[in-house]
Tab-separated table of C-alpha atoms in Angstrom:
chain	number	residue	atom	x	y	z
A	1	UNK	CA	0.000	0.000	0.000
A	2	UNK	CA	2.793	2.428	0.806
A	3	UNK	CA	4.477	1.829	-2.560
A	4	UNK	CA	1.168	2.351	-4.394
A	5	UNK	CA	0.414	5.604	-2.592
A	6	UNK	CA	3.929	6.931	-3.204
A	7	UNK	CA	3.683	6.013	-6.886
A	8	UNK	CA	0.251	7.644	-7.171
A	9	UNK	CA	1.749	10.863	-5.818
A	10	UNK	CA	4.699	10.564	-8.211
A	11	UNK	CA	2.282	10.142	-11.134
A	12	UNK	CA	0.279	13.207	-10.096
A	13	UNK	CA	3.460	15.256	-9.806
A	14	UNK	CA	4.792	13.993	-13.161
A	15	UNK	CA	1.625	14.956	-15.033
A	16	UNK	CA	1.999	18.570	-14.009
A	17	UNK	CA	-1.786	18.828	-13.856
A	18	UNK	CA	-2.984	21.388	-11.319
A	19	UNK	CA	-4.786	20.287	-8.168
A	20	UNK	CA	-7.405	22.619	-6.685
A	21	UNK	CA	-7.049	21.142	-3.214
A	22	UNK	CA	-4.102	20.134	-1.062
A	23	UNK	CA	-3.287	16.431	-1.221
A	24	UNK	CA	-1.590	14.694	1.685
A	25	UNK	CA	-0.002	11.273	1.769
A	26	UNK	CA	0.033	9.489	5.114
A	27	UNK	CA	1.839	6.269	5.984
A	28	UNK	CA	0.536	4.926	9.284
A	29	UNK	CA	1.967	2.875	12.079
A	30	UNK	CA	0.050	0.832	14.634
A	31	UNK	CA	-2.826	-0.238	12.388
A	32	UNK	CA	-2.767	-3.798	13.688
A	33	UNK	CA	-2.612	-2.520	17.271
A	34	UNK	CA	-5.839	-0.515	17.009
A	35	UNK	CA	-5.422	2.037	14.210
A	36	UNK	CA	-3.088	3.997	16.478
A	37	UNK	CA	-1.473	6.208	13.814
A	38	UNK	CA	-4.605	7.120	11.874
A	39	UNK	CA	-6.703	7.699	14.999
A	40	UNK	CA	-4.026	9.977	16.469
A	41	UNK	CA	-3.836	11.917	13.194
A	42	UNK	CA	-7.611	12.313	13.016
A	43	UNK	CA	-7.741	13.537	16.646
A	44	UNK	CA	-4.906	16.013	16.082
A	45	UNK	CA	-6.123	17.432	12.771
A	46	UNK	CA	-9.879	16.926	12.534
A	47	UNK	CA	-11.530	16.233	15.882
A	48	UNK	CA	-13.012	13.598	18.139
A	49	UNK	CA	-16.352	11.978	18.739
A	50	UNK	CA	-17.139	10.695	22.190
A	51	UNK	CA	-19.993	10.574	24.685
A	52	UNK	CA	-20.217	14.396	24.657
A	53	UNK	CA	-20.618	14.491	20.851
A	54	UNK	CA	-18.505	15.542	17.898
A	55	UNK	CA	-15.894	18.216	18.538
A	56	UNK	CA	-14.139	19.308	15.356
A	57	UNK	CA	-11.051	21.307	14.514
A	58	UNK	CA	-10.907	23.904	11.701
A	59	UNK	CA	-9.373	21.391	9.234
A	60	UNK	CA	-12.516	19.247	9.494
A	61	UNK	CA	-14.487	21.554	7.190
A	62	UNK	CA	-11.734	21.624	4.562
A	63	UNK	CA	-11.434	17.832	4.316
A	64	UNK	CA	-12.788	16.063	1.227
A	65	UNK	CA	-11.766	12.372	1.298
A	66	UNK	CA	-9.338	9.779	2.550
A	67	UNK	CA	-8.389	6.749	0.425
A	68	UNK	CA	-6.794	3.656	1.886
A	69	UNK	CA	-5.095	0.601	0.446
A	70	UNK	CA	-4.418	-2.054	3.041
A	71	UNK	CA	-4.941	-5.506	1.595
A	72	UNK	CA	-1.551	-6.291	0.150
A	73	UNK	CA	-0.519	-6.615	-3.456
A	74	UNK	CA	-3.838	-7.650	-5.032
A	75	UNK	CA	-5.412	-5.764	-7.908
A	76	UNK	CA	-8.079	-3.194	-7.092
A	77	UNK	CA	-11.537	-4.244	-8.276
A	78	UNK	CA	-13.642	-1.518	-6.711
A	79	UNK	CA	-14.212	0.695	-3.717
A	80	UNK	CA	-16.324	0.391	-0.573
A	81	UNK	CA	-18.703	3.378	-0.329
A	82	UNK	CA	-19.045	2.892	3.449
A	83	UNK	CA	-22.816	3.341	3.367
A	84	UNK	CA	-22.462	6.763	1.740
A	85	UNK	CA	-25.342	6.741	-0.767
A	86	UNK	CA	-24.421	10.188	-2.089
A	87	UNK	CA	-20.869	9.208	-3.060
A	88	UNK	CA	-21.799	5.963	-4.801
A	89	UNK	CA	-22.892	7.501	-8.158
A	90	UNK	CA	-19.765	9.683	-8.184
A	91	UNK	CA	-17.543	6.639	-7.724
A	92	UNK	CA	-19.489	4.695	-10.347
A	93	UNK	CA	-18.789	7.454	-12.837
A	94	UNK	CA	-15.107	7.587	-11.870
A	95	UNK	CA	-14.527	3.843	-12.259
A	96	UNK	CA	-16.055	3.675	-15.739
A	97	UNK	CA	-12.836	4.737	-17.537
A	98	UNK	CA	-10.860	2.412	-15.225
A	99	UNK	CA	-12.714	-0.752	-16.232
A	100	UNK	CA	-9.807	-1.884	-18.422
A	101	UNK	CA	-7.681	-1.874	-15.264
A	102	UNK	CA	-10.157	-4.183	-13.514
A	103	UNK	CA	-12.201	-1.620	-11.578
A	104	UNK	CA	-15.851	-2.639	-11.697
A	105	UNK	CA	-17.534	-2.326	-8.313
A	106	UNK	CA	-18.800	0.461	-6.096
A	107	UNK	CA	-20.183	-1.384	-3.104
A	108	UNK	CA	-22.502	0.549	-0.800
A	109	UNK	CA	-21.407	-1.757	2.013
A	110	UNK	CA	-18.665	-0.901	4.419
A	111	UNK	CA	-15.544	-2.668	5.481
A	112	UNK	CA	-13.669	-2.213	8.697
A	113	UNK	CA	-10.447	-2.978	10.486
A	114	UNK	CA	-8.275	-0.602	8.518
A	115	UNK	CA	-7.210	3.028	8.735
A	116	UNK	CA	-10.114	4.579	6.807
A	117	UNK	CA	-12.290	3.716	9.837
A	118	UNK	CA	-10.699	6.521	11.888
A	119	UNK	CA	-11.964	9.067	9.344
A	120	UNK	CA	-15.355	7.444	8.787
A	121	UNK	CA	-15.934	7.319	12.548
A	122	UNK	CA	-16.081	11.114	12.818
A	123	UNK	CA	-18.135	11.639	9.680
A	124	UNK	CA	-15.303	12.257	7.229
A	125	UNK	CA	-15.420	10.390	3.904
A	126	UNK	CA	-12.928	7.553	4.323
A	127	UNK	CA	-12.747	4.729	1.808
A	128	UNK	CA	-10.964	1.417	1.351
A	129	UNK	CA	-10.399	-0.101	-2.082
A	130	UNK	CA	-11.708	-3.603	-2.823
A	131	UNK	CA	-8.795	-5.820	-3.836
A	132	UNK	CA	-8.051	-9.341	-4.930
A	133	UNK	CA	-7.059	-11.090	-1.687
A	134	UNK	CA	-4.059	-12.985	-3.127
A	135	UNK	CA	-2.177	-14.187	-0.072
A	136	UNK	CA	-3.957	-11.991	2.438
A	137	UNK	CA	-4.756	-14.081	5.501
A	138	UNK	CA	-2.461	-16.950	4.490
A	139	UNK	CA	1.054	-17.757	5.545
A	140	UNK	CA	2.523	-14.733	3.738
A	141	UNK	CA	0.636	-11.580	4.699
A	142	UNK	CA	1.419	-10.294	8.202
A	143	UNK	CA	4.239	-12.779	8.617
A	144	UNK	CA	7.990	-12.871	8.179
A	145	UNK	CA	7.287	-14.252	4.673
A	146	UNK	CA	5.772	-10.912	3.632
A	147	UNK	CA	8.734	-9.913	1.483
A	148	UNK	CA	9.369	-7.791	-1.602
A	149	UNK	CA	9.377	-10.828	-3.904
A	150	UNK	CA	5.700	-11.468	-3.050
A	151	UNK	CA	4.598	-8.183	-4.664
A	152	UNK	CA	2.573	-8.293	-7.859
A	153	UNK	CA	4.220	-5.529	-9.894
A	154	UNK	CA	1.567	-5.253	-12.613
A	155	UNK	CA	-1.241	-5.055	-10.049
A	156	UNK	CA	0.611	-2.416	-8.047
A	157	UNK	CA	1.166	-0.272	-11.151
A	158	UNK	CA	-2.531	-0.446	-12.017
A	159	UNK	CA	-3.453	0.320	-8.409
A	160	UNK	CA	-1.270	3.444	-8.439
A	161	UNK	CA	-3.055	4.707	-11.556
A	162	UNK	CA	-6.441	4.039	-9.920
A	163	UNK	CA	-5.485	5.805	-6.697
A	164	UNK	CA	-3.983	8.702	-8.652
A	165	UNK	CA	-7.196	9.014	-10.645
A	166	UNK	CA	-9.405	9.047	-7.541
A	167	UNK	CA	-7.149	11.580	-5.820
A	168	UNK	CA	-7.022	13.822	-8.894
A	169	UNK	CA	-10.795	13.738	-9.364
A	170	UNK	CA	-11.407	14.385	-5.668
A	171	UNK	CA	-8.953	17.286	-5.534
A	172	UNK	CA	-10.483	18.937	-8.593
A	173	UNK	CA	-14.211	18.553	-7.864
A	174	UNK	CA	-16.162	21.774	-7.533
A	175	UNK	CA	-17.435	20.551	-4.153
A	176	UNK	CA	-15.956	18.289	-1.526
A	177	UNK	CA	-17.176	14.713	-1.621
A	178	UNK	CA	-20.523	14.320	0.127
A	179	UNK	CA	-20.551	13.174	3.720
A	180	UNK	CA	-22.911	10.706	5.267
A	181	UNK	CA	-24.590	11.448	8.589
A	182	UNK	CA	-22.247	10.585	11.456
A	183	UNK	CA	-23.595	7.719	13.500
A	184	UNK	CA	-20.511	5.907	14.804
A	185	UNK	CA	-18.442	6.834	17.849
A	186	UNK	CA	-14.808	5.677	17.714
């Protein structure tokens, strides 16, 4: 995921195309220990939600979307809309030109257990890409066998183009991506 995100940023820079909004790349630590890095970042930059409600920071209103890739080297096949009905048609439109790269699905369902949850939990649009599982959950992923030679280079290149496309389109929309009503407390 880190290599894909770095390559997506490199692609955006290499195109020289202007971006209307600031784009940040974040590489987290502590995801397997409870989303420690992403939750700390969200608290520091955007706000918290607890028993007394949602308390936001000024950056909260400027935020448009967070995209996450966490499931190893598998090809992206779609994106989880996290129950955000308003974003689903936007994503469906965006994936149409990416069909040749394997993108086909905009699932209204949500997925958890990865860093986009920290954003989604306070009402910010946070999304995880749907990927081929490859060796996720087998002897390789999250083990000492998770080495460079296990990467699927062609899939990672396609994934970087997909991420770059989503980031570019998000950064250049007239409006921020729509938000769903906040119902989850982290």
